[in-house]
Amino acid sequence: RVYLIQKDQGYFLKTAAAGSLQREADMTRYFNSKNLAPEVLAYLQNDKDWLLTAQVPGDDCVHHHYLEQPERLCDTLAEILFRLHHEETVGCPQANHTSDYLALAEKNHELGIFNPKRGMDSPQKAWDIVEKRKHLLKTDTLIHGDYCLPNIILKDWSFSGFIDVDHGGIGDRHVDIYWALWSLHYNLKTERYCNRFIEAYGKDEVNPEILQLISAIECFG
């Protein structure tokens, strides 16, 4: 549950089960140290977790002001992501996102949890791709982990900050690229901006085989 506190410059108070917001608090502090996320003002643990952060000024990228200019939005998101992926990773509290990412997929595969994705309607097909290609994943880039339009805040088209960075860490850049493409498709109701995003980010940095691998892993996410 998230509460907006409309006082001073604004605050967000999030509450959840005990221990469940520790990772988000740690990663938000780390991103904030790079001026990429709001300040963590308090993190308390008792019968529940409580996380208080400052409000990031601006609006998220699903605001109509941004959706009405899809080409500019696409290019802006690609530029922001490229900059994030070239940040230093020293001191990141989640040093091996890739290991955790694969471990969760393996656990859910064993439990029979499967959420079909486009072109991935068979658990066996998806898991075969995971098994054959998981060695391609790197652990060398600071990633957001859930790089979707609602988690990116702009103020007058300038980057203001990320929110919900609890899935972040040092991992493979294609996780963020996959979610950026998914979110552009979902929020703009078309795939016409996907290639534009890849070109703006840097086509040479994107491996289609790894993007398909991420899609397969997310079936078990």
CSV table of C-alpha atoms in Angstrom, one decimal:
chain,number,residue,atom,x,y,z
A,1,ARG,CA,0.0,0.0,0.0
A,2,VAL,CA,1.3,3.4,-1.0
A,3,TYR,CA,0.3,6.8,0.4
A,4,LEU,CA,0.9,10.2,-1.1
A,5,ILE,CA,1.6,12.8,1.6
A,6,GLN,CA,0.8,16.2,0.2
A,7,LYS,CA,3.0,18.3,2.5
A,8,ASP,CA,6.0,20.5,1.7
A,9,GLN,CA,7.4,19.1,-1.6
A,10,GLY,CA,5.5,15.8,-1.2
A,11,TYR,CA,6.3,12.4,0.2
A,12,PHE,CA,5.5,8.7,-0.5
A,13,LEU,CA,4.9,6.3,2.3
A,14,LYS,CA,4.9,2.6,1.4
A,15,THR,CA,3.9,-0.2,3.7
A,16,ALA,CA,4.2,-4.0,3.2
A,17,ALA,CA,4.9,-7.2,5.0
A,18,ALA,CA,7.8,-7.3,7.4
A,19,GLY,CA,11.1,-7.5,5.7
A,20,SER,CA,9.7,-7.1,2.2
A,21,LEU,CA,10.9,-3.5,1.6
A,22,GLN,CA,14.5,-4.0,2.7
A,23,ARG,CA,15.8,-4.4,-0.9
A,24,GLU,CA,13.9,-1.5,-2.1
A,25,ALA,CA,15.2,0.7,0.7
A,26,ASP,CA,18.8,-0.4,-0.1
A,27,MET,CA,18.6,0.1,-3.8
A,28,THR,CA,16.8,3.4,-3.5
A,29,ARG,CA,19.5,4.7,-1.3
A,30,TYR,CA,22.1,3.5,-3.8
A,31,PHE,CA,20.3,5.1,-6.8
A,32,ASN,CA,19.9,8.3,-4.8
A,33,SER,CA,23.6,8.4,-4.1
A,34,LYS,CA,23.9,8.8,-7.9
A,35,ASN,CA,21.1,11.3,-8.1
A,36,LEU,CA,18.9,8.8,-9.9
A,37,ALA,CA,16.2,8.2,-7.3
A,38,PRO,CA,14.4,10.0,-4.3
A,39,GLU,CA,16.0,10.3,-0.9
A,40,VAL,CA,15.0,7.6,1.6
A,41,LEU,CA,13.9,9.6,4.7
A,42,ALA,CA,13.0,6.6,6.9
A,43,TYR,CA,12.9,2.8,6.8
A,44,LEU,CA,11.3,1.1,9.8
A,45,GLN,CA,10.7,-2.5,10.5
A,46,ASN,CA,8.2,-3.8,13.1
A,47,ASP,CA,5.1,-5.9,12.5
A,48,LYS,CA,5.2,-4.3,9.0
A,49,ASP,CA,7.8,-2.5,6.9
A,50,TRP,CA,7.5,1.2,6.4
A,51,LEU,CA,9.4,3.1,3.7
A,52,LEU,CA,9.2,6.9,3.5
A,53,THR,CA,10.7,8.7,0.5
A,54,ALA,CA,10.7,12.2,-0.9
A,55,GLN,CA,8.5,12.7,-4.0
A,56,VAL,CA,10.3,12.9,-7.3
A,57,PRO,CA,9.3,16.2,-9.0
A,58,GLY,CA,7.5,15.8,-12.3
A,59,ASP,CA,5.3,13.1,-13.8
A,60,ASP,CA,5.8,9.6,-14.9
A,61,CYS,CA,6.0,8.7,-18.5
A,62,VAL,CA,2.4,7.5,-18.9
A,63,HIS,CA,1.3,11.1,-18.4
A,64,HIS,CA,-0.6,12.2,-21.5
A,65,HIS,CA,1.9,15.1,-22.0
A,66,TYR,CA,4.5,12.5,-22.8
A,67,LEU,CA,2.4,9.8,-24.5
A,68,GLU,CA,1.2,12.5,-27.0
A,69,GLN,CA,4.7,12.8,-28.3
A,70,PRO,CA,5.7,9.1,-28.8
A,71,GLU,CA,8.8,9.7,-30.9
A,72,ARG,CA,10.3,12.1,-28.5
A,73,LEU,CA,9.3,9.8,-25.6
A,74,CYS,CA,10.9,6.8,-27.2
A,75,ASP,CA,14.2,8.7,-27.8
A,76,THR,CA,14.2,10.1,-24.3
A,77,LEU,CA,13.7,6.7,-22.7
A,78,ALA,CA,16.5,5.2,-24.8
A,79,GLU,CA,18.9,8.1,-23.9
A,80,ILE,CA,18.1,7.8,-20.2
A,81,LEU,CA,18.6,4.0,-20.2
A,82,PHE,CA,21.9,4.3,-22.1
A,83,ARG,CA,23.2,6.7,-19.4
A,84,LEU,CA,22.0,4.4,-16.6
A,85,HIS,CA,23.8,1.5,-18.2
A,86,HIS,CA,27.1,3.4,-18.2
A,87,GLU,CA,27.0,4.3,-14.5
A,88,GLU,CA,29.7,2.9,-12.2
A,89,THR,CA,28.6,-0.1,-10.2
A,90,VAL,CA,30.9,0.2,-7.2
A,91,GLY,CA,29.1,-0.4,-3.9
A,92,CYS,CA,25.8,-1.7,-5.4
A,93,PRO,CA,24.0,-3.7,-2.6
A,94,GLN,CA,22.7,-6.1,-5.2
A,95,ALA,CA,25.9,-7.3,-6.8
A,96,ASN,CA,24.5,-10.3,-8.7
A,97,HIS,CA,21.1,-9.6,-10.2
A,98,THR,CA,21.7,-12.3,-12.8
A,99,SER,CA,22.1,-15.1,-10.3
A,100,ASP,CA,19.0,-14.1,-8.4
A,101,TYR,CA,17.0,-13.6,-11.6
A,102,LEU,CA,17.9,-17.1,-12.9
A,103,ALA,CA,17.3,-18.7,-9.4
A,104,LEU,CA,13.7,-17.3,-9.3
A,105,ALA,CA,13.0,-18.6,-12.8
A,106,GLU,CA,14.3,-22.0,-11.9
A,107,LYS,CA,12.2,-22.1,-8.7
A,108,ASN,CA,9.0,-21.1,-10.5
A,109,HIS,CA,9.7,-23.6,-13.2
A,110,GLU,CA,9.9,-26.4,-10.7
A,111,LEU,CA,6.7,-25.2,-9.1
A,112,GLY,CA,4.9,-25.2,-12.5
A,113,ILE,CA,4.4,-21.4,-12.6
A,114,PHE,CA,4.2,-20.2,-16.2
A,115,ASN,CA,3.0,-16.9,-17.6
A,116,PRO,CA,2.9,-17.1,-21.5
A,117,LYS,CA,4.6,-14.3,-23.4
A,118,ARG,CA,4.3,-13.5,-27.1
A,119,GLY,CA,5.9,-16.4,-29.0
A,120,MET,CA,6.3,-18.4,-25.7
A,121,ASP,CA,3.1,-20.4,-25.3
A,122,SER,CA,4.8,-23.6,-24.2
A,123,PRO,CA,6.6,-24.0,-20.9
A,124,GLN,CA,8.9,-26.6,-22.4
A,125,LYS,CA,9.9,-24.3,-25.3
A,126,ALA,CA,10.5,-21.4,-23.0
A,127,TRP,CA,12.6,-23.5,-20.6
A,128,ASP,CA,14.6,-25.0,-23.4
A,129,ILE,CA,15.6,-21.5,-24.4
A,130,VAL,CA,16.6,-20.6,-20.8
A,131,GLU,CA,18.7,-23.7,-20.5
A,132,LYS,CA,20.5,-23.3,-23.8
A,133,ARG,CA,21.2,-19.5,-23.6
A,134,LYS,CA,21.5,-18.6,-19.9
A,135,HIS,CA,25.3,-18.6,-20.2
A,136,LEU,CA,24.9,-15.5,-22.5
A,137,LEU,CA,23.7,-13.4,-19.6
A,138,LYS,CA,26.3,-11.0,-18.1
A,139,THR,CA,26.6,-9.3,-14.7
A,140,ASP,CA,28.3,-6.1,-15.6
A,141,THR,CA,25.7,-3.3,-15.8
A,142,LEU,CA,23.7,-1.3,-13.3
A,143,ILE,CA,20.1,-2.0,-14.2
A,144,HIS,CA,16.7,-0.7,-13.0
A,145,GLY,CA,15.2,-4.2,-13.3
A,146,ASP,CA,11.7,-2.9,-14.1
A,147,TYR,CA,12.3,-0.2,-16.7
A,148,CYS,CA,8.7,0.6,-17.6
A,149,LEU,CA,7.1,4.0,-18.3
A,150,PRO,CA,5.4,4.4,-14.9
A,151,ASN,CA,8.8,4.0,-13.1
A,152,ILE,CA,10.5,6.9,-14.9
A,153,ILE,CA,9.8,10.4,-13.8
A,154,LEU,CA,10.4,13.4,-16.2
A,155,LYS,CA,10.0,17.1,-15.5
A,156,ASP,CA,9.5,19.1,-18.7
A,157,TRP,CA,11.1,16.3,-20.6
A,158,SER,CA,14.2,16.2,-18.4
A,159,PHE,CA,15.0,13.1,-16.4
A,160,SER,CA,14.0,13.6,-12.8
A,161,GLY,CA,14.4,10.2,-11.2
A,162,PHE,CA,13.5,6.5,-11.1
A,163,ILE,CA,11.1,4.9,-8.7
A,164,ASP,CA,10.4,1.3,-7.7
A,165,VAL,CA,14.1,0.2,-8.1
A,166,ASP,CA,13.8,-2.9,-5.9
A,167,HIS,CA,14.4,-5.2,-8.9
A,168,GLY,CA,17.6,-3.3,-9.7
A,169,GLY,CA,21.2,-4.4,-9.3
A,170,ILE,CA,24.2,-5.4,-11.3
A,171,GLY,CA,23.0,-7.6,-14.1
A,172,ASP,CA,22.4,-7.8,-17.8
A,173,ARG,CA,21.4,-4.7,-19.8
A,174,HIS,CA,18.9,-6.7,-21.8
A,175,VAL,CA,16.6,-7.0,-18.8
A,176,ASP,CA,15.9,-3.3,-19.0
A,177,ILE,CA,15.8,-3.2,-22.8
A,178,TYR,CA,13.2,-6.0,-22.8
A,179,TRP,CA,11.0,-4.1,-20.3
A,180,ALA,CA,11.4,-0.8,-22.1
A,181,LEU,CA,10.2,-2.5,-25.4
A,182,TRP,CA,7.4,-4.2,-23.6
A,183,SER,CA,6.2,-1.0,-21.9
A,184,LEU,CA,6.4,1.1,-25.1
A,185,HIS,CA,4.2,-1.6,-26.8
A,186,TYR,CA,1.8,-1.8,-23.9
A,187,ASN,CA,1.4,1.9,-23.3
A,188,LEU,CA,1.5,3.2,-26.9
A,189,LYS,CA,-0.6,0.2,-28.2
A,190,THR,CA,1.8,-0.3,-31.1
A,191,GLU,CA,5.1,-1.9,-31.9
A,192,ARG,CA,6.1,0.8,-34.3
A,193,TYR,CA,8.5,2.4,-31.8
A,194,CYS,CA,10.4,-0.7,-30.8
A,195,ASN,CA,13.0,-0.5,-33.6
A,196,ARG,CA,13.3,3.2,-33.0
A,197,PHE,CA,14.1,2.6,-29.4
A,198,ILE,CA,16.8,0.1,-30.2
A,199,GLU,CA,18.4,2.4,-32.8
A,200,ALA,CA,18.3,5.3,-30.3
A,201,TYR,CA,19.8,3.2,-27.6
A,202,GLY,CA,22.5,1.6,-29.8
A,203,LYS,CA,21.7,-1.3,-32.1
A,204,ASP,CA,25.2,-2.7,-31.7
A,205,GLU,CA,24.6,-3.1,-27.9
A,206,VAL,CA,21.4,-5.2,-28.3
A,207,ASN,CA,21.5,-9.0,-28.9
A,208,PRO,CA,18.2,-10.3,-30.2
A,209,GLU,CA,19.0,-13.8,-28.9
A,210,ILE,CA,19.4,-12.5,-25.4
A,211,LEU,CA,16.2,-10.5,-25.7
A,212,GLN,CA,14.4,-13.7,-26.5
A,213,LEU,CA,16.1,-15.3,-23.6
A,214,ILE,CA,14.8,-12.6,-21.3
A,215,SER,CA,11.3,-13.2,-22.6
A,216,ALA,CA,11.6,-16.9,-21.9
A,217,ILE,CA,12.9,-16.2,-18.3
A,218,GLU,CA,10.0,-13.8,-17.7
A,219,CYS,CA,7.6,-16.6,-18.4
A,220,PHE,CA,8.8,-18.0,-15.1
A,221,GLY,CA,9.1,-14.6,-13.3
